[in-house]
Amino acid sequence: KNEVEQSPQNLTAQEGEFITINCSYSVGISALHWLQQHPGGGIVSLFMLSSGKKKHGRLIATINIQEKHSSLHITASHPRDSAVYICAVGGGSQGNLIFGKGTKLSVKP
Amino acid sequence: NAGVTQTPKFRILKIGQSMTLQCTQDMNHNYMYWYRQDPGMGLKLIYYSVGAGITDKGEVPNGYNVSRSTTEDFPLRLELAAPSQTSVYFCASRHFTGAGNTIYFGEGSWLTVV
């Protein structure tokens, strides 16, 4: 069983829809990261959180430490949101990250 | 700021050849990482460094070597390239203080071994 599981693996949405991507993990962590990888490959960090909720523009990330679960929400989705969204968890003395396999999101106009 | 810069972007190697992927960061980060990304898989840690002069193996170190002579540079050396090393490689850095900090990635290097 993978230590970081993301669902769904693939997601197709119509422009304007509310989107939720889920991440469950089985290890103790100090922080959870949500990353975005666009076609062409570059990876950027969207959020790092260890408790509660963070919001940046149309993106919202939540984490429930007790349930070992995080969600990434996109409100009013747009075709430019099409990308792979990756969940990663960090823990231990070195904080090395363990990555999920990613969720491929396609937003149609 | 340039952030994390890695070169080359694309490279085709023949089996048995060697090469070095270069990585430089200008954010004075203490931690640097090399990952590989294979289709349908999460990023896997090859090697990491917690500071100049210190390196350690990650999850998939076989066939690779690294050095960290300066804070800025963290090159990845592939010795005797094999088809199994065909992958996309990412260098990353962060300022880690135990509490977790934002991680910054390079643009990726696409390597094909034929």
PDB file of C-alpha atoms in Angstrom:
ATOM      1  CA  LYS A   1       0.000   0.000   0.000  1.00  0.00           C
ATOM      2  CA  ASN A   2       1.367   3.415  -0.967  1.00  0.00           C
ATOM      3  CA  GLU A   3       2.053   5.765   1.914  1.00  0.00           C
ATOM      4  CA  VAL A   4       0.393   8.625   0.025  1.00  0.00           C
ATOM      5  CA  GLU A   5      -2.770   7.944  -1.940  1.00  0.00           C
ATOM      6  CA  GLN A   6      -4.492  10.480  -4.160  1.00  0.00           C
ATOM      7  CA  SER A   7      -7.956  10.338  -5.658  1.00  0.00           C
ATOM      8  CA  PRO A   8      -9.137  10.551  -8.285  1.00  0.00           C
ATOM      9  CA  GLN A   9      -6.259   9.663 -10.606  1.00  0.00           C
ATOM     10  CA  ASN A  10      -7.903  11.538 -13.481  1.00  0.00           C
ATOM     11  CA  LEU A  11     -10.555  14.232 -13.401  1.00  0.00           C
ATOM     12  CA  THR A  12     -12.333  16.014 -16.220  1.00  0.00           C
ATOM     13  CA  ALA A  13     -14.440  19.052 -15.429  1.00  0.00           C
ATOM     14  CA  GLN A  14     -16.324  21.766 -17.253  1.00  0.00           C
ATOM     15  CA  GLU A  15     -15.171  25.330 -16.859  1.00  0.00           C
ATOM     16  CA  GLY A  16     -16.728  26.880 -13.780  1.00  0.00           C
ATOM     17  CA  GLU A  17     -17.134  23.654 -11.817  1.00  0.00           C
ATOM     18  CA  PHE A  18     -15.997  23.206  -8.208  1.00  0.00           C
ATOM     19  CA  ILE A  19     -13.217  20.635  -8.021  1.00  0.00           C
ATOM     20  CA  THR A  20     -11.960  18.530  -5.129  1.00  0.00           C
ATOM     21  CA  ILE A  21      -8.823  16.395  -5.103  1.00  0.00           C
ATOM     22  CA  ASN A  22      -8.156  14.162  -2.116  1.00  0.00           C
ATOM     23  CA  CYS A  23      -4.983  12.951  -0.446  1.00  0.00           C
ATOM     24  CA  SER A  24      -4.722  10.310   2.278  1.00  0.00           C
ATOM     25  CA  TYR A  25      -1.508   9.314   3.979  1.00  0.00           C
ATOM     26  CA  SER A  26      -0.489   6.598   6.399  1.00  0.00           C
ATOM     27  CA  VAL A  27       2.636   8.037   8.032  1.00  0.00           C
ATOM     28  CA  GLY A  28       3.205  10.649  10.691  1.00  0.00           C
ATOM     29  CA  ILE A  29       3.976  13.986   9.131  1.00  0.00           C
ATOM     30  CA  SER A  30       5.190  17.459   9.999  1.00  0.00           C
ATOM     31  CA  ALA A  31       3.746  19.087   6.886  1.00  0.00           C
ATOM     32  CA  LEU A  32       1.792  18.348   3.731  1.00  0.00           C
ATOM     33  CA  HIS A  33       2.461  19.963   0.377  1.00  0.00           C
ATOM     34  CA  TRP A  34       0.254  20.482  -2.656  1.00  0.00           C
ATOM     35  CA  LEU A  35       2.173  20.915  -5.897  1.00  0.00           C
ATOM     36  CA  GLN A  36       1.116  21.719  -9.454  1.00  0.00           C
ATOM     37  CA  GLN A  37       2.820  20.292 -12.530  1.00  0.00           C
ATOM     38  CA  HIS A  38       1.899  21.781 -15.891  1.00  0.00           C
ATOM     39  CA  PRO A  39       2.335  20.104 -19.257  1.00  0.00           C
ATOM     40  CA  GLY A  40       5.971  20.719 -20.104  1.00  0.00           C
ATOM     41  CA  GLY A  41       6.907  19.492 -16.674  1.00  0.00           C
ATOM     42  CA  GLY A  42       7.683  22.359 -14.288  1.00  0.00           C
ATOM     43  CA  ILE A  43       6.555  21.790 -10.682  1.00  0.00           C
ATOM     44  CA  VAL A  44       5.484  24.629  -8.428  1.00  0.00           C
ATOM     45  CA  SER A  45       4.450  24.602  -4.806  1.00  0.00           C
ATOM     46  CA  LEU A  46       0.849  25.684  -4.164  1.00  0.00           C
ATOM     47  CA  PHE A  47       0.522  25.141  -0.434  1.00  0.00           C
ATOM     48  CA  MET A  48       2.369  23.824   2.553  1.00  0.00           C
ATOM     49  CA  LEU A  49       0.210  23.168   5.586  1.00  0.00           C
ATOM     50  CA  SER A  50       0.395  21.351   8.878  1.00  0.00           C
ATOM     51  CA  SER A  51      -3.071  22.147  10.222  1.00  0.00           C
ATOM     52  CA  GLY A  52      -6.354  23.762   9.301  1.00  0.00           C
ATOM     53  CA  LYS A  53      -6.931  25.502   6.019  1.00  0.00           C
ATOM     54  CA  LYS A  54      -5.156  27.808   3.580  1.00  0.00           C
ATOM     55  CA  LYS A  55      -6.566  29.836   0.709  1.00  0.00           C
ATOM     56  CA  HIS A  56      -4.866  31.429  -2.269  1.00  0.00           C
ATOM     57  CA  GLY A  57      -7.115  32.945  -4.892  1.00  0.00           C
ATOM     58  CA  ARG A  58      -9.465  30.225  -6.144  1.00  0.00           C
ATOM     59  CA  LEU A  59      -7.484  27.453  -4.450  1.00  0.00           C
ATOM     60  CA  ILE A  60      -8.215  26.156  -0.965  1.00  0.00           C
ATOM     61  CA  ALA A  61      -6.312  23.433   0.875  1.00  0.00           C
ATOM     62  CA  THR A  62      -7.464  21.724   4.045  1.00  0.00           C
ATOM     63  CA  ILE A  63      -5.899  19.112   6.259  1.00  0.00           C
ATOM     64  CA  ASN A  64      -7.285  16.864   9.008  1.00  0.00           C
ATOM     65  CA  ILE A  65      -4.326  15.542  10.965  1.00  0.00           C
ATOM     66  CA  GLN A  66      -6.392  13.082  13.013  1.00  0.00           C
ATOM     67  CA  GLU A  67      -7.891  11.503   9.892  1.00  0.00           C
ATOM     68  CA  LYS A  68      -4.607  11.801   7.917  1.00  0.00           C
ATOM     69  CA  HIS A  69      -6.422  13.404   5.029  1.00  0.00           C
ATOM     70  CA  SER A  70      -6.113  16.558   2.968  1.00  0.00           C
ATOM     71  CA  SER A  71      -8.181  18.067   0.201  1.00  0.00           C
ATOM     72  CA  LEU A  72      -7.393  20.589  -2.500  1.00  0.00           C
ATOM     73  CA  HIS A  73     -10.371  22.548  -3.791  1.00  0.00           C
ATOM     74  CA  ILE A  74     -10.535  24.706  -6.898  1.00  0.00           C
ATOM     75  CA  THR A  75     -13.471  27.067  -7.162  1.00  0.00           C
ATOM     76  CA  ALA A  76     -14.750  28.362 -10.537  1.00  0.00           C
ATOM     77  CA  SER A  77     -12.348  26.118 -12.447  1.00  0.00           C
ATOM     78  CA  HIS A  78     -10.743  27.395 -15.631  1.00  0.00           C
ATOM     79  CA  PRO A  79      -8.958  25.633 -18.505  1.00  0.00           C
ATOM     80  CA  ARG A  80      -5.668  27.110 -17.284  1.00  0.00           C
ATOM     81  CA  ASP A  81      -6.101  25.016 -14.122  1.00  0.00           C
ATOM     82  CA  SER A  82      -5.487  21.909 -16.262  1.00  0.00           C
ATOM     83  CA  ALA A  83      -2.419  20.259 -14.759  1.00  0.00           C
ATOM     84  CA  VAL A  84      -1.292  17.392 -12.570  1.00  0.00           C
ATOM     85  CA  TYR A  85      -1.768  18.086  -8.869  1.00  0.00           C
ATOM     86  CA  ILE A  86       0.608  16.287  -6.547  1.00  0.00           C
ATOM     87  CA  CYS A  87       0.288  15.710  -2.818  1.00  0.00           C
ATOM     88  CA  ALA A  88       3.483  15.187  -0.814  1.00  0.00           C
ATOM     89  CA  VAL A  89       3.999  14.621   2.888  1.00  0.00           C
ATOM     90  CA  GLY A  90       7.094  15.354   4.934  1.00  0.00           C
ATOM     91  CA  GLY A  91       8.212  14.034   8.257  1.00  0.00           C
ATOM     92  CA  GLY A  92      11.141  12.694  10.215  1.00  0.00           C
ATOM     93  CA  SER A  93      14.290  14.508  11.192  1.00  0.00           C
ATOM     94  CA  GLN A  94      15.212  15.350   7.599  1.00  0.00           C
ATOM     95  CA  GLY A  95      11.685  16.131   6.463  1.00  0.00           C
ATOM     96  CA  ASN A  96      12.122  14.155   3.259  1.00  0.00           C
ATOM     97  CA  LEU A  97       8.976  14.187   1.162  1.00  0.00           C
ATOM     98  CA  ILE A  98       6.914  11.195   0.061  1.00  0.00           C
ATOM     99  CA  PHE A  99       4.919  11.921  -3.080  1.00  0.00           C
ATOM    100  CA  GLY A 100       1.572  10.747  -4.315  1.00  0.00           C
ATOM    101  CA  LYS A 101       1.222   9.697  -7.960  1.00  0.00           C
ATOM    102  CA  GLY A 102      -0.696  12.826  -8.824  1.00  0.00           C
ATOM    103  CA  THR A 103      -4.175  13.700 -10.082  1.00  0.00           C
ATOM    104  CA  LYS A 104      -4.458  14.757 -13.699  1.00  0.00           C
ATOM    105  CA  LEU A 105      -7.058  17.499 -14.050  1.00  0.00           C
ATOM    106  CA  SER A 106      -8.477  18.594 -17.379  1.00  0.00           C
ATOM    107  CA  VAL A 107     -10.876  21.540 -17.433  1.00  0.00           C
ATOM    108  CA  LYS A 108     -12.865  21.885 -20.656  1.00  0.00           C
ATOM    109  CA  PRO A 109     -14.122  25.275 -21.888  1.00  0.00           C
TER     110      PRO A 109
ATOM    111  CA  ASN B   1      15.997  35.513  -8.550  1.00  0.00           C
ATOM    112  CA  ALA B   2      16.535  32.564 -10.878  1.00  0.00           C
ATOM    113  CA  GLY B   3      15.440  30.034  -8.224  1.00  0.00           C
ATOM    114  CA  VAL B   4      16.536  26.499  -9.089  1.00  0.00           C
ATOM    115  CA  THR B   5      18.256  26.094 -12.439  1.00  0.00           C
ATOM    116  CA  GLN B   6      19.008  22.695 -13.900  1.00  0.00           C
ATOM    117  CA  THR B   7      20.657  21.758 -17.171  1.00  0.00           C
ATOM    118  CA  PRO B   8      20.387  20.247 -19.684  1.00  0.00           C
ATOM    119  CA  LYS B   9      16.652  20.224 -20.424  1.00  0.00           C
ATOM    120  CA  PHE B  10      16.882  17.304 -22.824  1.00  0.00           C
ATOM    121  CA  ARG B  11      19.573  14.700 -23.426  1.00  0.00           C
ATOM    122  CA  ILE B  12      19.866  11.411 -25.266  1.00  0.00           C
ATOM    123  CA  LEU B  13      22.567   9.069 -24.001  1.00  0.00           C
ATOM    124  CA  LYS B  14      23.840   5.796 -25.340  1.00  0.00           C
ATOM    125  CA  ILE B  15      24.034   2.811 -23.014  1.00  0.00           C
ATOM    126  CA  GLY B  16      27.277   2.936 -21.057  1.00  0.00           C
ATOM    127  CA  GLN B  17      27.861   6.663 -21.475  1.00  0.00           C
ATOM    128  CA  SER B  18      28.181   8.977 -18.497  1.00  0.00           C
ATOM    129  CA  MET B  19      26.879  12.470 -17.934  1.00  0.00           C
ATOM    130  CA  THR B  20      26.281  15.093 -15.269  1.00  0.00           C
ATOM    131  CA  LEU B  21      23.032  16.935 -14.642  1.00  0.00           C
ATOM    132  CA  GLN B  22      23.792  20.355 -13.246  1.00  0.00           C
ATOM    133  CA  CYS B  23      21.703  22.057 -10.547  1.00  0.00           C
ATOM    134  CA  THR B  24      22.188  25.507  -9.046  1.00  0.00           C
ATOM    135  CA  GLN B  25      20.063  27.480  -6.613  1.00  0.00           C
ATOM    136  CA  ASP B  26      20.468  31.119  -5.638  1.00  0.00           C
ATOM    137  CA  MET B  27      18.228  31.152  -2.550  1.00  0.00           C
ATOM    138  CA  ASN B  28      20.906  30.077  -0.034  1.00  0.00           C
ATOM    139  CA  HIS B  29      18.882  26.974   0.780  1.00  0.00           C
ATOM    140  CA  ASN B  30      20.530  24.354   2.958  1.00  0.00           C
ATOM    141  CA  TYR B  31      18.659  21.324   1.622  1.00  0.00           C
ATOM    142  CA  MET B  32      18.901  20.157  -1.987  1.00  0.00           C
ATOM    143  CA  TYR B  33      17.372  17.112  -3.648  1.00  0.00           C
ATOM    144  CA  TRP B  34      17.427  15.066  -6.815  1.00  0.00           C
ATOM    145  CA  TYR B  35      14.262  13.224  -7.805  1.00  0.00           C
ATOM    146  CA  ARG B  36      13.280  11.099 -10.759  1.00  0.00           C
ATOM    147  CA  GLN B  37       9.760  10.921 -12.147  1.00  0.00           C
ATOM    148  CA  ASP B  38       8.651   7.886 -14.100  1.00  0.00           C
ATOM    149  CA  PRO B  39       5.296   7.650 -15.921  1.00  0.00           C
ATOM    150  CA  GLY B  40       2.433   6.918 -13.535  1.00  0.00           C
ATOM    151  CA  MET B  41       4.688   7.042 -10.476  1.00  0.00           C
ATOM    152  CA  GLY B  42       5.286   9.590  -7.777  1.00  0.00           C
ATOM    153  CA  LEU B  43       8.602  11.383  -7.585  1.00  0.00           C
ATOM    154  CA  LYS B  44      11.309   9.202  -6.092  1.00  0.00           C
ATOM    155  CA  LEU B  45      14.242  10.599  -4.115  1.00  0.00           C
ATOM    156  CA  ILE B  46      17.648   9.730  -5.562  1.00  0.00           C
ATOM    157  CA  TYR B  47      20.018  11.693  -3.320  1.00  0.00           C
ATOM    158  CA  TYR B  48      19.769  14.637  -1.009  1.00  0.00           C
ATOM    159  CA  SER B  49      22.058  17.042   0.799  1.00  0.00           C
ATOM    160  CA  VAL B  50      21.502  18.926   4.037  1.00  0.00           C
ATOM    161  CA  GLY B  51      24.375  21.318   3.444  1.00  0.00           C
ATOM    162  CA  ALA B  52      27.708  21.797   1.717  1.00  0.00           C
ATOM    163  CA  GLY B  53      29.910  18.740   2.085  1.00  0.00           C
ATOM    164  CA  ILE B  54      27.064  16.455   3.204  1.00  0.00           C
ATOM    165  CA  THR B  55      25.145  14.077   0.947  1.00  0.00           C
ATOM    166  CA  ASP B  56      22.989  11.047   1.590  1.00  0.00           C
ATOM    167  CA  LYS B  57      21.206   8.362  -0.369  1.00  0.00           C
ATOM    168  CA  GLY B  58      17.516   8.488  -1.002  1.00  0.00           C
ATOM    169  CA  GLU B  59      15.166   5.757  -2.124  1.00  0.00           C
ATOM    170  CA  VAL B  60      16.704   4.982  -5.548  1.00  0.00           C
ATOM    171  CA  PRO B  61      20.440   5.883  -5.487  1.00  0.00           C
ATOM    172  CA  ASN B  62      21.891   3.016  -7.537  1.00  0.00           C
ATOM    173  CA  GLY B  63      23.647   4.162 -10.702  1.00  0.00           C
ATOM    174  CA  TYR B  64      23.998   7.765  -9.527  1.00  0.00           C
ATOM    175  CA  ASN B  65      26.443   9.909  -7.608  1.00  0.00           C
ATOM    176  CA  VAL B  66      26.288  13.432  -6.231  1.00  0.00           C
ATOM    177  CA  SER B  67      28.521  16.024  -4.651  1.00  0.00           C
ATOM    178  CA  ARG B  68      27.847  19.245  -2.761  1.00  0.00           C
ATOM    179  CA  SER B  69      31.003  21.318  -2.689  1.00  0.00           C
ATOM    180  CA  THR B  70      29.105  24.615  -2.352  1.00  0.00           C
ATOM    181  CA  THR B  71      25.728  25.682  -0.986  1.00  0.00           C
ATOM    182  CA  GLU B  72      24.583  26.623  -4.478  1.00  0.00           C
ATOM    183  CA  ASP B  73      25.508  23.575  -6.576  1.00  0.00           C
ATOM    184  CA  PHE B  74      24.337  19.971  -6.426  1.00  0.00           C
ATOM    185  CA  PRO B  75      25.293  18.050  -9.593  1.00  0.00           C
ATOM    186  CA  LEU B  76      23.983  14.539 -10.296  1.00  0.00           C
ATOM    187  CA  ARG B  77      26.333  12.153 -12.055  1.00  0.00           C
ATOM    188  CA  LEU B  78      25.102   9.184 -14.066  1.00  0.00           C
ATOM    189  CA  GLU B  79      27.768   6.560 -14.536  1.00  0.00           C
ATOM    190  CA  LEU B  80      27.390   3.849 -17.184  1.00  0.00           C
ATOM    191  CA  ALA B  81      23.918   4.892 -18.295  1.00  0.00           C
ATOM    192  CA  ALA B  82      21.295   2.146 -18.559  1.00  0.00           C
ATOM    193  CA  PRO B  83      17.830   2.170 -20.201  1.00  0.00           C
ATOM    194  CA  SER B  84      16.298   1.989 -16.700  1.00  0.00           C
ATOM    195  CA  GLN B  85      17.625   5.501 -16.110  1.00  0.00           C
ATOM    196  CA  THR B  86      15.391   6.922 -18.827  1.00  0.00           C
ATOM    197  CA  SER B  87      13.293   9.337 -16.816  1.00  0.00           C
ATOM    198  CA  VAL B  88      12.579  12.945 -16.004  1.00  0.00           C
ATOM    199  CA  TYR B  89      14.901  14.326 -13.351  1.00  0.00           C
ATOM    200  CA  PHE B  90      14.077  17.190 -11.016  1.00  0.00           C
ATOM    201  CA  CYS B  91      16.383  19.106  -8.759  1.00  0.00           C
ATOM    202  CA  ALA B  92      14.795  20.877  -5.792  1.00  0.00           C
ATOM    203  CA  SER B  93      15.822  22.964  -2.820  1.00  0.00           C
ATOM    204  CA  ARG B  94      14.352  24.289   0.403  1.00  0.00           C
ATOM    205  CA  HIS B  95      15.404  25.981   3.598  1.00  0.00           C
ATOM    206  CA  PHE B  96      14.534  23.268   6.091  1.00  0.00           C
ATOM    207  CA  THR B  97      14.486  24.128   9.772  1.00  0.00           C
ATOM    208  CA  GLY B  98      12.560  21.111  11.062  1.00  0.00           C
ATOM    209  CA  ALA B  99       9.164  22.701  10.711  1.00  0.00           C
ATOM    210  CA  GLY B 100       8.807  22.235   6.986  1.00  0.00           C
ATOM    211  CA  ASN B 101       9.266  24.895   4.353  1.00  0.00           C
ATOM    212  CA  THR B 102       8.232  25.544   0.781  1.00  0.00           C
ATOM    213  CA  ILE B 103      10.160  23.449  -1.711  1.00  0.00           C
ATOM    214  CA  TYR B 104      11.312  24.867  -5.040  1.00  0.00           C
ATOM    215  CA  PHE B 105      11.840  22.764  -8.143  1.00  0.00           C
ATOM    216  CA  GLY B 106      13.888  23.165 -11.269  1.00  0.00           C
ATOM    217  CA  GLU B 107      12.241  22.858 -14.679  1.00  0.00           C
ATOM    218  CA  GLY B 108      13.198  19.222 -15.142  1.00  0.00           C
ATOM    219  CA  SER B 109      15.646  17.320 -17.336  1.00  0.00           C
ATOM    220  CA  TRP B 110      14.337  14.745 -19.801  1.00  0.00           C
ATOM    221  CA  LEU B 111      16.879  11.951 -20.202  1.00  0.00           C
ATOM    222  CA  THR B 112      16.595   9.088 -22.666  1.00  0.00           C
ATOM    223  CA  VAL B 113      19.080   6.209 -22.660  1.00  0.00           C
ATOM    224  CA  VAL B 114      19.169   4.189 -25.891  1.00  0.00           C
TER     225      VAL B 114
END
